[in-house]
């Protein structure tokens, strides 16, 4: 699918470019915050799986709006290199690895975060069980990092795929937070299994010792899951984003220029080091292998 057809189909993709957000994902955080006010009073936040950086842009804009020199701490982490954002410390790393967790913890100098958000998604294989499993693994990695840096009473927000085993993830989260809900912003398509878990009031089990390794590798993930008395939980499902006039499932007419043509806006931030760059370079130099 070309950028031009995406531009025509997806109103939030178009809006993001005209509003200066690096990705349409910005509206997901904005719509969740509009309803649940998760950014109120936040001073220290970790944005996991943050590239290209639209959530970090929202965080920077909201949390530093009154005073750009505030001591607000925003730490963003991704496998991909991220272009700088004012007031955001960017770390390039894999959130499933202990060394990345350590780097994040070091950024906080012994203090704790009010909020951890994770919009992580694997490269989808379209094999739904596999995608759901990898997604759950990212959520649990984000939870593990949160156990090291989230303050008691803090908030955790993470993308989930609402597949058949999602209740196991809810059960795990309910061990660590008194309030867990599944929220779906209006800018996510109804047909998509994507939604977010919003977990409030971090209160780990009394005997829980946070560790870098709690979830890793996979074998220990299952040990971690057995910590729970119950492996299934049902949580409230709440929609948000009602304030937005746009529905992600609808098509809206594009603006046309004087000649009646649609001219797509350029991206707000070109990828710095995309995985396809090497391929393009080899193609340009006529170095692609011949099969
Ligand atoms: N919230 C971002 C924004 O607003 O720009 C969009 C995030 S994008 C949907 C998902 C990101 O998850 C990708 O940038 C990807 O590199 C990252 N990701 C996936 N697995 C990861 C991992 N194990 N560690 C760190 N980042 C990861």
mmCIF file of N, CA, C and O in Angstrom, residues 128-130 132-137 140 160-173 193 225 231-234:
data_model
loop_
_atom_site.group_PDB
_atom_site.id
_atom_site.type_symbol
_atom_site.label_atom_id
_atom_site.label_comp_id
_atom_site.label_asym_id
_atom_site.label_seq_id
_atom_site.Cartn_x
_atom_site.Cartn_y
_atom_site.Cartn_z
ATOM 1 N N UNK A 128 -2.104 -15.045 13.850
ATOM 2 C CA UNK A 128 -2.619 -14.322 15.008
ATOM 3 C C UNK A 128 -2.120 -14.857 16.346
ATOM 4 O O UNK A 128 -1.810 -14.080 17.241
ATOM 5 N N UNK A 129 -2.010 -16.200 16.505
ATOM 6 C CA UNK A 129 -1.555 -16.736 17.794
ATOM 7 C C UNK A 129 -0.139 -16.274 18.095
ATOM 8 O O UNK A 129 0.193 -15.883 19.209
ATOM 9 N N UNK A 130 0.697 -16.321 17.067
ATOM 10 C CA UNK A 130 2.099 -15.937 17.255
ATOM 11 C C UNK A 130 2.211 -14.443 17.587
ATOM 12 O O UNK A 130 2.887 -14.043 18.529
ATOM 13 N N UNK A 132 -0.002 -12.528 18.892
ATOM 14 C CA UNK A 132 -0.567 -12.267 20.215
ATOM 15 C C UNK A 132 0.433 -12.675 21.303
ATOM 16 O O UNK A 132 0.613 -11.979 22.304
ATOM 17 N N UNK A 133 1.113 -13.789 21.073
ATOM 18 C CA UNK A 133 2.090 -14.268 22.055
ATOM 19 C C UNK A 133 3.243 -13.264 22.200
ATOM 20 O O UNK A 133 3.627 -12.881 23.306
ATOM 21 N N UNK A 134 3.767 -12.808 21.050
ATOM 22 C CA UNK A 134 4.901 -11.872 21.098
ATOM 23 C C UNK A 134 4.459 -10.556 21.740
ATOM 24 O O UNK A 134 5.183 -9.953 22.535
ATOM 25 N N UNK A 135 3.237 -10.140 21.430
ATOM 26 C CA UNK A 135 2.718 -8.904 22.015
ATOM 27 C C UNK A 135 2.612 -9.032 23.537
ATOM 28 O O UNK A 135 3.009 -8.132 24.283
ATOM 29 N N UNK A 136 2.104 -10.190 24.003
ATOM 30 C CA UNK A 136 1.977 -10.402 25.453
ATOM 31 C C UNK A 136 3.355 -10.383 26.109
ATOM 32 O O UNK A 136 3.519 -9.886 27.229
ATOM 33 N N UNK A 137 4.320 -10.924 25.407
ATOM 34 C CA UNK A 137 5.682 -10.954 25.937
ATOM 35 C C UNK A 137 6.229 -9.530 26.110
ATOM 36 O O UNK A 137 6.885 -9.208 27.107
ATOM 37 N N UNK A 140 4.538 -8.041 29.174
ATOM 38 C CA UNK A 140 5.121 -8.553 30.423
ATOM 39 C C UNK A 140 6.532 -8.001 30.641
ATOM 40 O O UNK A 140 6.935 -7.746 31.777
ATOM 41 N N UNK A 160 -2.198 -3.939 23.996
ATOM 42 C CA UNK A 160 -2.397 -5.391 24.013
ATOM 43 C C UNK A 160 -3.129 -5.811 22.749
ATOM 44 O O UNK A 160 -3.760 -4.978 22.091
ATOM 45 N N UNK A 161 -3.024 -7.081 22.431
ATOM 46 C CA UNK A 161 -3.866 -7.649 21.385
ATOM 47 C C UNK A 161 -4.930 -8.478 22.100
ATOM 48 O O UNK A 161 -4.590 -9.351 22.902
ATOM 49 N N UNK A 162 -6.194 -8.181 21.830
ATOM 50 C CA UNK A 162 -7.267 -8.876 22.552
ATOM 51 C C UNK A 162 -7.542 -10.224 21.904
ATOM 52 O O UNK A 162 -8.578 -10.460 21.314
ATOM 53 N N UNK A 163 -6.574 -11.121 22.053
ATOM 54 C CA UNK A 163 -6.719 -12.472 21.507
ATOM 55 C C UNK A 163 -7.289 -13.406 22.567
ATOM 56 O O UNK A 163 -7.691 -12.972 23.650
ATOM 57 N N UNK A 164 -7.233 -14.708 22.263
ATOM 58 C CA UNK A 164 -7.952 -15.635 23.134
ATOM 59 C C UNK A 164 -7.309 -15.797 24.518
ATOM 60 O O UNK A 164 -7.993 -16.196 25.450
ATOM 61 N N UNK A 165 -6.011 -15.489 24.648
ATOM 62 C CA UNK A 165 -5.362 -15.674 25.952
ATOM 63 C C UNK A 165 -5.132 -14.365 26.706
ATOM 64 O O UNK A 165 -4.380 -14.331 27.679
ATOM 65 N N UNK A 166 -5.775 -13.296 26.257
ATOM 66 C CA UNK A 166 -5.494 -12.004 26.876
ATOM 67 C C UNK A 166 -5.885 -11.987 28.361
ATOM 68 O O UNK A 166 -5.294 -11.262 29.166
ATOM 69 N N UNK A 167 -6.832 -12.850 28.751
ATOM 70 C CA UNK A 167 -7.250 -12.882 30.157
ATOM 71 C C UNK A 167 -6.115 -13.313 31.085
ATOM 72 O O UNK A 167 -6.104 -12.981 32.277
ATOM 73 N N UNK A 168 -5.151 -14.039 30.539
ATOM 74 C CA UNK A 168 -3.977 -14.430 31.346
ATOM 75 C C UNK A 168 -3.114 -13.203 31.639
ATOM 76 O O UNK A 168 -2.553 -13.066 32.722
ATOM 77 N N UNK A 169 -3.011 -12.326 30.650
ATOM 78 C CA UNK A 169 -2.245 -11.088 30.858
ATOM 79 C C UNK A 169 -2.964 -10.210 31.883
ATOM 80 O O UNK A 169 -2.346 -9.657 32.797
ATOM 81 N N UNK A 170 -4.291 -10.118 31.769
ATOM 82 C CA UNK A 170 -5.050 -9.333 32.749
ATOM 83 C C UNK A 170 -4.812 -9.877 34.157
ATOM 84 O O UNK A 170 -4.644 -9.118 35.111
ATOM 85 N N UNK A 171 -4.813 -11.217 34.274
ATOM 86 C CA UNK A 171 -4.645 -11.837 35.608
ATOM 87 C C UNK A 171 -3.297 -11.441 36.198
ATOM 88 O O UNK A 171 -3.183 -11.117 37.386
ATOM 89 N N UNK A 172 -2.268 -11.453 35.355
ATOM 90 C CA UNK A 172 -0.928 -11.077 35.837
ATOM 91 C C UNK A 172 -0.918 -9.615 36.292
ATOM 92 O O UNK A 172 -0.416 -9.284 37.367
ATOM 93 N N UNK A 173 -1.530 -8.755 35.473
ATOM 94 C CA UNK A 173 -1.527 -7.325 35.807
ATOM 95 C C UNK A 173 -2.307 -7.059 37.095
ATOM 96 O O UNK A 173 -1.930 -6.201 37.897
ATOM 97 N N UNK A 193 -7.636 -5.963 16.631
ATOM 98 C CA UNK A 193 -7.662 -6.553 17.977
ATOM 99 C C UNK A 193 -6.837 -5.706 18.958
ATOM 100 O O UNK A 193 -6.715 -6.027 20.125
ATOM 101 N N UNK A 225 4.115 -16.334 35.368
ATOM 102 C CA UNK A 225 2.661 -16.456 35.237
ATOM 103 C C UNK A 225 2.074 -17.323 36.346
ATOM 104 O O UNK A 225 0.989 -17.067 36.827
ATOM 105 N N UNK A 231 -5.319 -17.795 36.639
ATOM 106 C CA UNK A 231 -4.620 -17.447 35.400
ATOM 107 C C UNK A 231 -5.528 -16.712 34.430
ATOM 108 O O UNK A 231 -5.130 -16.414 33.321
ATOM 109 N N UNK A 232 -6.751 -16.465 34.827
ATOM 110 C CA UNK A 232 -7.684 -15.756 33.962
ATOM 111 C C UNK A 232 -8.372 -14.650 34.730
ATOM 112 O O UNK A 232 -8.682 -14.822 35.900
ATOM 113 N N UNK A 233 -8.582 -13.534 34.061
ATOM 114 C CA UNK A 233 -9.336 -12.469 34.726
ATOM 115 C C UNK A 233 -10.127 -11.728 33.658
ATOM 116 O O UNK A 233 -9.703 -11.650 32.505
ATOM 117 N N UNK A 234 -11.241 -11.196 34.076
ATOM 118 C CA UNK A 234 -12.050 -10.380 33.169
ATOM 119 C C UNK A 234 -11.981 -8.954 33.696
ATOM 120 O O UNK A 234 -12.041 -8.732 34.913
#
